[in-house]
Short mmCIF file of C-alpha atoms and ligand atoms in Angstrom, two decimals:
data_model
loop_
_atom_site.label_atom_id
_atom_site.label_comp_id
_atom_site.label_asym_id
_atom_site.label_seq_id
_atom_site.Cartn_x
_atom_site.Cartn_y
_atom_site.Cartn_z
CA MET A 118 5.37 7.21 14.20
CA ARG A 119 3.29 9.05 11.62
CA ALA A 120 -0.45 8.92 10.54
CA VAL A 121 -3.37 9.83 9.11
CA VAL A 122 -5.52 10.54 12.05
CA TYR A 123 -9.44 11.76 11.89
CA HIS A 124 -10.08 14.84 13.90
CA GLY A 125 -14.02 14.96 13.17
CA PRO A 126 -15.89 15.84 9.83
CA GLY A 127 -13.85 17.43 7.23
CA LYS A 128 -10.45 17.41 9.39
CA LYS A 129 -7.94 14.87 9.33
CA SER A 130 -3.88 15.01 9.57
CA TRP A 131 -0.56 13.78 9.61
CA ASP A 132 0.09 13.44 12.78
CA GLU A 133 2.88 12.19 15.50
CA VAL A 134 1.35 9.38 17.09
CA GLU A 135 2.30 6.49 19.48
CA ASP A 136 3.56 3.37 17.75
CA PRO A 137 1.21 0.31 18.16
CA ALA A 138 2.18 -2.59 19.86
CA VAL A 139 1.08 -6.73 20.47
CA GLN A 140 -2.02 -5.95 22.80
CA GLU A 141 -3.55 -9.54 22.23
CA ASP A 142 -1.48 -13.09 21.90
CA THR A 143 -3.31 -13.20 18.07
CA ASP A 144 -2.00 -9.85 17.19
CA ALA A 145 0.82 -9.10 14.53
CA VAL A 146 2.35 -5.41 14.00
CA VAL A 147 2.93 -4.55 10.71
CA ARG A 148 5.19 -2.26 9.10
CA VAL A 149 3.46 -0.55 6.37
CA ASP A 150 5.08 -0.57 2.88
CA THR A 151 2.46 0.37 0.50
CA VAL A 152 -1.51 1.62 1.19
CA THR A 153 -3.90 3.33 -0.77
CA ILE A 154 -7.41 5.28 0.21
CA CYS A 155 -10.82 4.05 -0.22
CA GLY A 156 -14.17 6.00 -1.14
CA THR A 157 -15.19 4.75 2.32
CA ASP A 158 -12.34 7.06 3.66
CA LEU A 159 -13.82 9.82 1.95
CA HIS A 160 -17.23 8.77 3.36
CA ILE A 161 -15.93 8.74 7.02
CA LEU A 162 -14.29 12.36 6.51
CA LYS A 163 -18.05 13.62 5.59
CA GLY A 164 -18.76 12.73 8.59
CA ASP A 165 -21.09 9.49 7.32
CA VAL A 166 -19.87 7.08 9.49
CA PRO A 167 -20.23 7.82 13.07
CA ALA A 168 -18.72 4.87 14.67
CA VAL A 169 -15.32 6.50 13.49
CA THR A 170 -14.54 8.93 15.93
CA ASP A 171 -11.64 11.99 16.94
CA GLY A 172 -8.38 10.62 17.03
CA ARG A 173 -8.53 7.09 14.72
CA VAL A 174 -5.95 6.39 12.30
CA LEU A 175 -7.64 5.60 8.90
CA GLY A 176 -7.36 2.99 6.24
CA HIS A 177 -8.16 -0.57 5.42
CA GLU A 178 -6.35 -1.62 2.76
CA ALA A 179 -2.01 -2.01 2.96
CA VAL A 180 1.02 -4.20 2.26
CA GLY A 181 3.52 -4.54 4.66
CA THR A 182 5.86 -6.60 6.53
CA VAL A 183 5.49 -8.54 9.90
CA THR A 184 7.73 -6.80 12.58
CA GLU A 185 6.05 -8.47 15.57
CA VAL A 186 3.70 -11.26 16.52
CA GLY A 187 2.09 -12.50 19.37
CA SER A 188 2.60 -15.79 21.08
CA GLY A 189 -0.44 -17.64 19.71
CA VAL A 190 0.21 -16.26 15.96
CA LYS A 191 1.40 -19.77 13.93
CA ASN A 192 0.82 -18.29 10.11
CA VAL A 193 3.54 -15.48 10.01
CA LEU A 194 6.53 -14.66 11.35
CA PRO A 195 8.33 -11.30 11.33
CA GLY A 196 9.92 -10.31 8.09
CA ASP A 197 7.15 -12.03 6.23
CA ARG A 198 5.34 -9.74 3.48
CA VAL A 199 1.97 -9.68 4.24
CA LEU A 200 -1.53 -8.50 2.51
CA VAL A 201 -3.62 -6.80 5.25
CA SER A 202 -7.21 -7.09 4.15
CA CYS A 203 -9.82 -4.92 4.81
CA ILE A 204 -11.66 -7.66 6.87
CA SER A 205 -10.65 -9.33 10.24
CA ALA A 206 -11.59 -12.46 10.98
CA CYS A 207 -11.55 -13.80 14.55
CA GLY A 208 -11.96 -17.41 12.74
CA ARG A 209 -14.25 -18.98 15.67
CA CYS A 210 -17.54 -17.28 15.52
CA ARG A 211 -20.39 -18.97 13.49
CA PHE A 212 -19.99 -16.42 10.73
CA CYS A 213 -16.10 -16.82 10.24
CA ARG A 214 -16.79 -20.54 9.97
CA GLU A 215 -19.26 -20.20 7.25
CA SER A 216 -16.46 -17.60 5.85
CA ARG A 217 -18.88 -14.71 6.23
CA TYR A 218 -15.75 -12.96 7.98
CA GLY A 219 -17.67 -9.54 7.41
CA GLN A 220 -20.29 -10.59 9.96
CA CYS A 221 -17.69 -11.51 12.47
CA LEU A 222 -19.20 -11.52 15.81
CA GLY A 223 -15.79 -12.34 17.67
CA GLY A 224 -14.54 -8.55 17.29
CA GLY A 225 -13.63 -8.82 13.38
CA GLY A 226 -15.28 -7.61 10.56
CA TRP A 227 -14.60 -4.20 8.99
CA ILE A 228 -12.81 -2.76 12.12
CA LEU A 229 -9.52 -1.17 10.78
CA GLY A 230 -9.43 2.62 10.32
CA HIS A 231 -13.12 1.99 11.63
CA ARG A 232 -13.31 0.74 15.18
CA ILE A 233 -9.72 0.64 15.92
CA ASP A 234 -6.68 2.24 14.31
CA GLY A 235 -6.18 1.36 10.59
CA THR A 236 -3.40 1.14 7.70
CA GLN A 237 -2.69 4.95 6.36
CA ALA A 238 0.41 4.98 8.89
CA GLU A 239 3.97 3.66 9.40
CA LEU A 240 2.81 0.89 11.44
CA VAL A 241 -0.56 -1.25 12.30
CA ARG A 242 -1.75 -3.61 14.47
CA VAL A 243 -2.99 -6.27 12.86
CA PRO A 244 -6.10 -8.65 15.34
CA PHE A 245 -6.24 -12.24 14.45
CA ALA A 246 -3.49 -11.97 12.12
CA ASP A 247 -3.62 -15.51 11.06
CA ASN A 248 -6.94 -14.95 9.52
CA SER A 249 -6.70 -11.53 8.56
CA THR A 250 -3.07 -11.48 6.95
CA TYR A 251 -2.29 -13.77 3.46
CA PRO A 252 1.45 -14.15 2.98
CA ILE A 253 2.36 -13.02 -0.91
CA PRO A 254 3.67 -15.01 -3.84
CA GLU A 255 7.17 -14.00 -4.62
CA GLN A 256 6.12 -13.12 -8.16
CA VAL A 257 3.69 -10.23 -7.67
CA THR A 258 4.01 -6.95 -7.06
CA ASP A 259 2.66 -4.79 -3.54
CA GLU A 260 0.82 -2.75 -5.93
CA GLN A 261 -1.07 -5.48 -7.74
CA VAL A 262 -1.61 -6.96 -4.45
CA LEU A 263 -2.85 -4.34 -2.59
CA MET A 264 -5.93 -4.18 -5.07
CA ILE A 265 -6.97 -7.56 -3.53
CA ALA A 266 -7.14 -5.92 0.15
CA ASP A 267 -10.84 -4.49 -1.07
CA ILE A 268 -11.82 -3.50 -4.28
CA LEU A 269 -10.81 -6.60 -6.02
CA PRO A 270 -12.52 -9.06 -3.41
CA THR A 271 -15.78 -6.51 -3.20
CA GLY A 272 -16.36 -6.43 -7.27
CA TYR A 273 -15.70 -9.94 -7.58
CA GLU A 274 -17.76 -11.69 -4.17
CA VAL A 275 -20.75 -9.09 -3.71
CA GLY A 276 -20.85 -7.80 -7.29
CA VAL A 277 -19.80 -11.42 -9.63
CA LEU A 278 -20.37 -14.15 -7.17
CA ASN A 279 -23.63 -12.89 -5.92
CA GLY A 280 -24.54 -11.97 -9.10
CA GLY A 281 -24.35 -15.24 -10.59
CA VAL A 282 -22.40 -14.59 -13.85
CA ARG A 283 -22.24 -17.39 -16.17
CA PRO A 284 -20.39 -17.75 -19.39
CA GLY A 285 -22.72 -16.05 -22.41
CA ASP A 286 -24.31 -13.69 -19.59
CA THR A 287 -25.38 -10.52 -20.77
CA VAL A 288 -24.08 -7.62 -17.55
CA ALA A 289 -24.79 -4.34 -16.52
CA VAL A 290 -22.49 -2.66 -14.19
CA VAL A 291 -23.87 0.61 -13.00
CA GLY A 292 -21.19 2.93 -11.62
CA ALA A 293 -17.74 2.56 -12.86
CA GLY A 294 -16.00 3.71 -10.14
CA PRO A 295 -12.77 1.23 -8.64
CA ILE A 296 -15.47 -0.82 -7.58
CA GLY A 297 -17.68 -1.45 -10.82
CA LEU A 298 -14.09 -1.56 -12.66
CA ALA A 299 -13.48 -4.38 -10.29
CA ALA A 300 -16.66 -5.70 -10.80
CA ILE A 301 -16.16 -5.79 -14.63
CA LEU A 302 -12.75 -6.81 -14.58
CA THR A 303 -13.43 -10.25 -12.79
CA ALA A 304 -16.80 -10.42 -14.38
CA LYS A 305 -14.60 -11.36 -17.50
CA LEU A 306 -13.17 -14.25 -15.64
CA PHE A 307 -16.40 -15.82 -16.84
CA SER A 308 -16.67 -15.25 -20.41
CA PRO A 309 -19.74 -13.04 -20.41
CA SER A 310 -21.46 -12.38 -23.96
CA GLN A 311 -21.39 -8.83 -23.23
CA VAL A 312 -20.39 -6.12 -20.38
CA ILE A 313 -22.41 -3.04 -20.41
CA ALA A 314 -21.03 -0.18 -18.02
CA ILE A 315 -23.23 3.11 -17.16
CA ASP A 316 -22.13 6.25 -15.43
CA LEU A 317 -22.44 10.16 -15.82
CA ALA A 318 -18.54 10.62 -16.07
CA ASP A 319 -17.40 10.16 -19.75
CA SER A 320 -13.86 9.66 -18.00
CA ARG A 321 -15.25 6.60 -16.29
CA LEU A 322 -16.98 4.99 -18.98
CA GLU A 323 -13.55 5.15 -21.17
CA ALA A 324 -11.73 3.77 -17.59
CA ALA A 325 -14.60 0.94 -18.05
CA ARG A 326 -13.45 0.39 -21.44
CA ARG A 327 -10.05 -0.44 -20.85
CA PHE A 328 -11.17 -2.77 -17.98
CA GLY A 329 -13.24 -4.94 -20.46
CA ALA A 330 -16.48 -3.10 -21.25
CA ASP A 331 -17.95 -4.16 -24.20
CA LEU A 332 -20.81 -0.83 -24.34
CA THR A 333 -21.29 2.12 -22.69
CA VAL A 334 -23.89 4.05 -21.90
CA ASN A 335 -23.64 7.37 -20.14
CA ASN A 336 -26.94 7.68 -17.59
CA ARG A 337 -27.39 11.33 -18.99
CA GLU A 338 -28.73 9.94 -22.17
CA PRO A 339 -32.45 10.68 -22.19
CA ASP A 340 -33.63 6.66 -22.17
CA PRO A 341 -30.78 4.82 -20.80
CA VAL A 342 -33.33 1.87 -19.93
CA ALA A 343 -34.75 2.27 -23.58
CA ARG A 344 -31.22 1.86 -24.98
CA ILE A 345 -30.12 -0.92 -22.76
CA HIS A 346 -33.27 -3.07 -23.86
CA GLU A 347 -32.25 -2.39 -27.12
CA LEU A 348 -28.55 -3.80 -26.96
CA THR A 349 -30.22 -6.83 -25.35
CA GLY A 350 -32.60 -7.52 -27.79
CA GLY A 351 -35.69 -6.08 -25.91
CA LEU A 352 -35.07 -8.61 -22.91
CA GLY A 353 -32.69 -6.73 -20.56
CA VAL A 354 -29.86 -7.71 -19.25
CA ASP A 355 -28.99 -11.32 -17.46
CA VAL A 356 -27.53 -9.69 -14.29
CA ALA A 357 -27.34 -6.30 -13.34
CA MET A 358 -24.84 -4.72 -10.41
CA GLU A 359 -25.30 -1.52 -8.51
CA ALA A 360 -22.16 0.21 -7.69
CA VAL A 361 -23.21 3.62 -6.90
CA GLY A 362 -25.05 3.36 -3.93
CA VAL A 363 -28.17 5.76 -4.25
CA PRO A 364 -32.01 5.20 -4.82
CA ASP A 365 -31.84 5.99 -8.34
CA THR A 366 -29.43 3.56 -9.52
CA PHE A 367 -30.97 0.65 -7.20
CA THR A 368 -33.86 1.61 -9.68
CA LEU A 369 -32.32 1.84 -12.59
CA CYS A 370 -31.00 -1.83 -12.04
CA THR A 371 -34.58 -3.32 -11.46
CA ARG A 372 -35.16 -1.92 -14.91
CA LEU A 373 -32.38 -3.11 -16.68
CA VAL A 374 -32.84 -6.59 -15.73
CA ARG A 375 -34.67 -9.03 -17.60
CA PRO A 376 -37.31 -11.52 -16.47
CA GLY A 377 -35.36 -14.29 -14.18
CA GLY A 378 -32.23 -12.07 -14.07
CA ARG A 379 -30.59 -11.47 -10.98
CA ILE A 380 -29.49 -7.85 -9.40
CA ALA A 381 -26.25 -7.65 -7.36
CA ASN A 382 -26.25 -4.54 -5.06
CA ILE A 383 -22.70 -3.40 -4.18
CA GLY A 384 -22.98 0.06 -3.27
CA VAL A 385 -23.46 1.34 0.49
CA HIS A 386 -27.09 3.04 0.37
CA GLY A 387 -27.44 5.83 3.25
CA THR A 388 -31.15 6.40 2.02
CA PRO A 389 -34.24 4.18 1.27
CA ALA A 390 -34.59 3.02 -2.06
CA THR A 391 -37.98 1.89 -3.63
CA LEU A 392 -38.88 -1.63 -4.78
CA ASP A 393 -41.38 -1.62 -7.37
CA LEU A 394 -42.49 -4.74 -6.09
CA GLN A 395 -45.96 -4.02 -8.21
CA ASP A 396 -44.04 -4.63 -11.21
CA LEU A 397 -41.50 -6.94 -10.15
CA TRP A 398 -43.29 -9.68 -8.27
CA ILE A 399 -44.04 -11.27 -11.56
CA LYS A 400 -40.49 -11.03 -13.09
CA ASP A 401 -39.06 -13.97 -11.01
CA ILE A 402 -35.84 -11.52 -10.03
CA THR A 403 -33.53 -12.26 -7.67
CA ILE A 404 -31.81 -9.37 -5.34
CA THR A 405 -28.71 -10.08 -3.57
CA THR A 406 -26.97 -7.55 -1.22
CA GLY A 407 -23.76 -8.12 0.91
CA LEU A 408 -20.59 -6.50 2.23
CA VAL A 409 -17.26 -7.93 1.24
CA ASP A 410 -16.19 -11.12 2.99
CA THR A 411 -12.79 -11.45 1.36
CA TYR A 412 -13.37 -14.94 1.36
CA SER A 413 -12.48 -14.96 -2.30
CA THR A 414 -8.63 -13.47 -1.12
CA PRO A 415 -6.58 -16.87 -1.91
CA THR A 416 -8.47 -17.18 -5.19
CA LEU A 417 -7.71 -13.92 -6.15
CA LEU A 418 -3.73 -14.16 -5.01
CA ARG A 419 -3.40 -17.13 -7.20
CA LEU A 420 -4.89 -15.64 -10.35
CA LEU A 421 -2.73 -12.57 -9.69
CA ALA A 422 0.25 -15.36 -9.23
CA ALA A 423 -0.82 -16.80 -12.63
CA GLY A 424 -0.70 -13.57 -14.51
CA GLN A 425 -4.96 -13.67 -14.99
CA LEU A 426 -5.59 -10.71 -13.44
CA ASP A 427 -4.21 -7.38 -13.94
CA ALA A 428 -4.26 -5.59 -10.80
CA ALA A 429 -2.06 -3.12 -11.42
CA ARG A 430 -4.04 -0.91 -14.01
CA PHE A 431 -6.39 0.71 -11.18
CA VAL A 432 -3.07 2.48 -10.13
CA THR A 433 -3.11 6.03 -11.69
CA HIS A 434 -1.12 7.98 -8.97
CA ARG A 435 1.84 7.18 -7.18
CA PHE A 436 2.96 9.18 -3.80
CA ALA A 437 5.70 8.50 -1.07
CA LEU A 438 3.84 7.87 2.78
CA ASP A 439 4.35 11.01 3.74
CA GLU A 440 2.83 12.96 0.80
CA MET A 441 -0.34 11.46 2.27
CA MET A 442 -2.57 14.77 2.11
CA ALA A 443 -1.77 15.23 -1.38
CA ALA A 444 -2.74 11.99 -2.20
CA TYR A 445 -6.34 12.56 -0.26
CA ASP A 446 -6.54 15.53 -2.35
CA THR A 447 -5.94 14.10 -5.38
CA PHE A 448 -7.98 11.31 -4.67
CA ALA A 449 -10.85 13.45 -3.96
CA ARG A 450 -10.66 15.01 -6.72
CA ALA A 451 -11.15 12.25 -9.27
CA ASN A 452 -13.71 14.25 -11.23
CA GLU A 453 -10.59 16.61 -12.46
CA THR A 454 -7.70 13.92 -11.81
CA SER A 455 -9.11 11.01 -12.97
CA ALA A 456 -7.86 9.16 -10.01
CA LEU A 457 -8.67 5.66 -9.95
CA LYS A 458 -6.35 4.47 -6.73
CA VAL A 459 -3.45 6.32 -5.45
CA VAL A 460 -0.61 4.30 -3.80
CA LEU A 461 1.53 5.37 -1.49
CA SER A 462 4.73 3.70 -0.85
CA ARG A 463 7.60 3.56 1.41
CA GLY A 464 10.67 4.94 0.25
N1 NAD L 93 -20.58 -3.99 -0.23
C1 NAD L 93 -19.53 -3.68 0.06
O1 NAD L 93 -19.01 -4.46 0.86
C2 NAD L 93 -18.76 -2.09 -0.35
C3 NAD L 93 -17.40 -2.49 -0.33
C4 NAD L 93 -16.46 -1.19 -1.24
C5 NAD L 93 -17.21 -0.36 -1.33
N2 NAD L 93 -18.75 0.06 -1.29
C6 NAD L 93 -19.43 0.62 -2.55
O2 NAD L 93 -19.41 0.95 -3.67
C7 NAD L 93 -19.86 1.80 -4.20
C8 NAD L 93 -18.78 2.27 -5.33
O3 NAD L 93 -17.49 2.43 -4.49
P1 NAD L 93 -16.35 3.29 -5.93
O4 NAD L 93 -15.15 3.38 -4.76
O5 NAD L 93 -16.81 2.62 -6.89
O6 NAD L 93 -17.28 4.56 -5.80
P2 NAD L 93 -16.63 6.12 -6.50
O7 NAD L 93 -17.65 6.87 -6.10
O8 NAD L 93 -15.56 6.14 -7.17
O9 NAD L 93 -17.58 5.61 -8.06
C9 NAD L 93 -19.18 5.65 -8.03
C10 NAD L 93 -19.25 5.73 -9.61
O10 NAD L 93 -20.50 5.91 -9.95
C11 NAD L 93 -20.67 6.96 -10.94
N3 NAD L 93 -22.35 7.70 -10.71
C12 NAD L 93 -22.80 8.36 -9.44
N4 NAD L 93 -23.81 8.67 -9.38
C13 NAD L 93 -24.30 7.78 -10.94
C14 NAD L 93 -25.70 7.75 -11.49
N5 NAD L 93 -26.83 8.24 -10.78
N6 NAD L 93 -25.55 6.65 -12.55
C15 NAD L 93 -24.70 6.31 -13.08
N7 NAD L 93 -23.18 6.66 -12.23
C16 NAD L 93 -23.32 7.00 -11.69
C17 NAD L 93 -19.94 7.82 -10.54
O11 NAD L 93 -19.63 8.95 -11.45
C18 NAD L 93 -18.85 7.24 -10.46
O12 NAD L 93 -17.91 6.90 -11.45
C19 NAD L 93 -20.10 2.91 -2.95
O13 NAD L 93 -21.25 3.06 -2.48
C20 NAD L 93 -18.87 2.39 -2.19
O14 NAD L 93 -19.34 2.76 -0.58
C21 NAD L 93 -19.20 -1.15 -1.25
ZN1 ZN L 94 -12.65 -0.01 1.45
ZN1 ZN L 95 -15.33 -14.40 13.59
#
């Protein structure tokens, strides 16, 4: 088969590699019908994720058709159309029993395109298939479901649910990439009174308005904090979500939040950020962090099937499966191409 193979920092190619096969009786092999690229794949290509080594097939999001299952797999059969989630779950360890699949101790967690070969390929081996794949309701399209492999559960679980968004809340989302936009879209499920998006790129702020933001603030403005306090009656927001992953935007969140408010960090941070406890100790702030667990996948699938979540709107560019290198190029130049999610489909 063909697959996107990582060959060290800055190097990837669409190579001919051996077809995957069932190795454990809990595995399934899935023919990839629709697949996408994540910002995390770009981090890997920069060399930021050393666990990914030369020869690894990239990708952790897909929709496909099961071709083969191990003897222990009960929930899916060859021929089934399934979502392959970015998080795999052994289903047995302490954390899986608490629905914290991201922290799985039994060999799951984020493994696809990281510790084992991933989904940017014609076929993918999915471990713990009963817990790591989801049969897809008929009325939803592959493209819609693909957005549930990573970005929607991340924005919803780590942003909206960790942030405890409630009806009437004012919500600030710092960073309006696919993850911040997913947080905006799913925050709206709780009827906040006001969603404010903050980004540096006007094109992303425009996207944020399309996804439901009521107000946008460019972080290049002279005093974005003052502006947001002005927009919230001088108090600050009830919930601030960090969806960038740099120290400055985390600090910004701590300045945007009202006393008693909540900060939900979603961004992946590579360097230390300052926590101004000398100012914050008195403000009754709650700060949460998290890796996506994908425990919300069944909920999100039901919302999709009921037409309550417009997931397809993330898709800005479409390619054939073998146009993988062109798709990477378009996605990596999001500033020029305005790409949010690029989707590759089997012809
Ligand atoms: N916690 C998790 O489980 C999880 C899962 C997936 C992704 N992530 C992380 O979420 C973050 C966002 O992911 P994404 O794919 O949307 O990334 P992205 O790079 O597409 O989007 C980031 C956005 O932040 C904006 N930005 C950059 N610097 C800024 C600043 N100083 N002020 C305001 N805006 C700024 C950019 O213009 C861009 O629109 C990343 O750190 C990613 O690694 C976390
Ligand atoms: Zn991802
Ligand atoms: Zn587990």
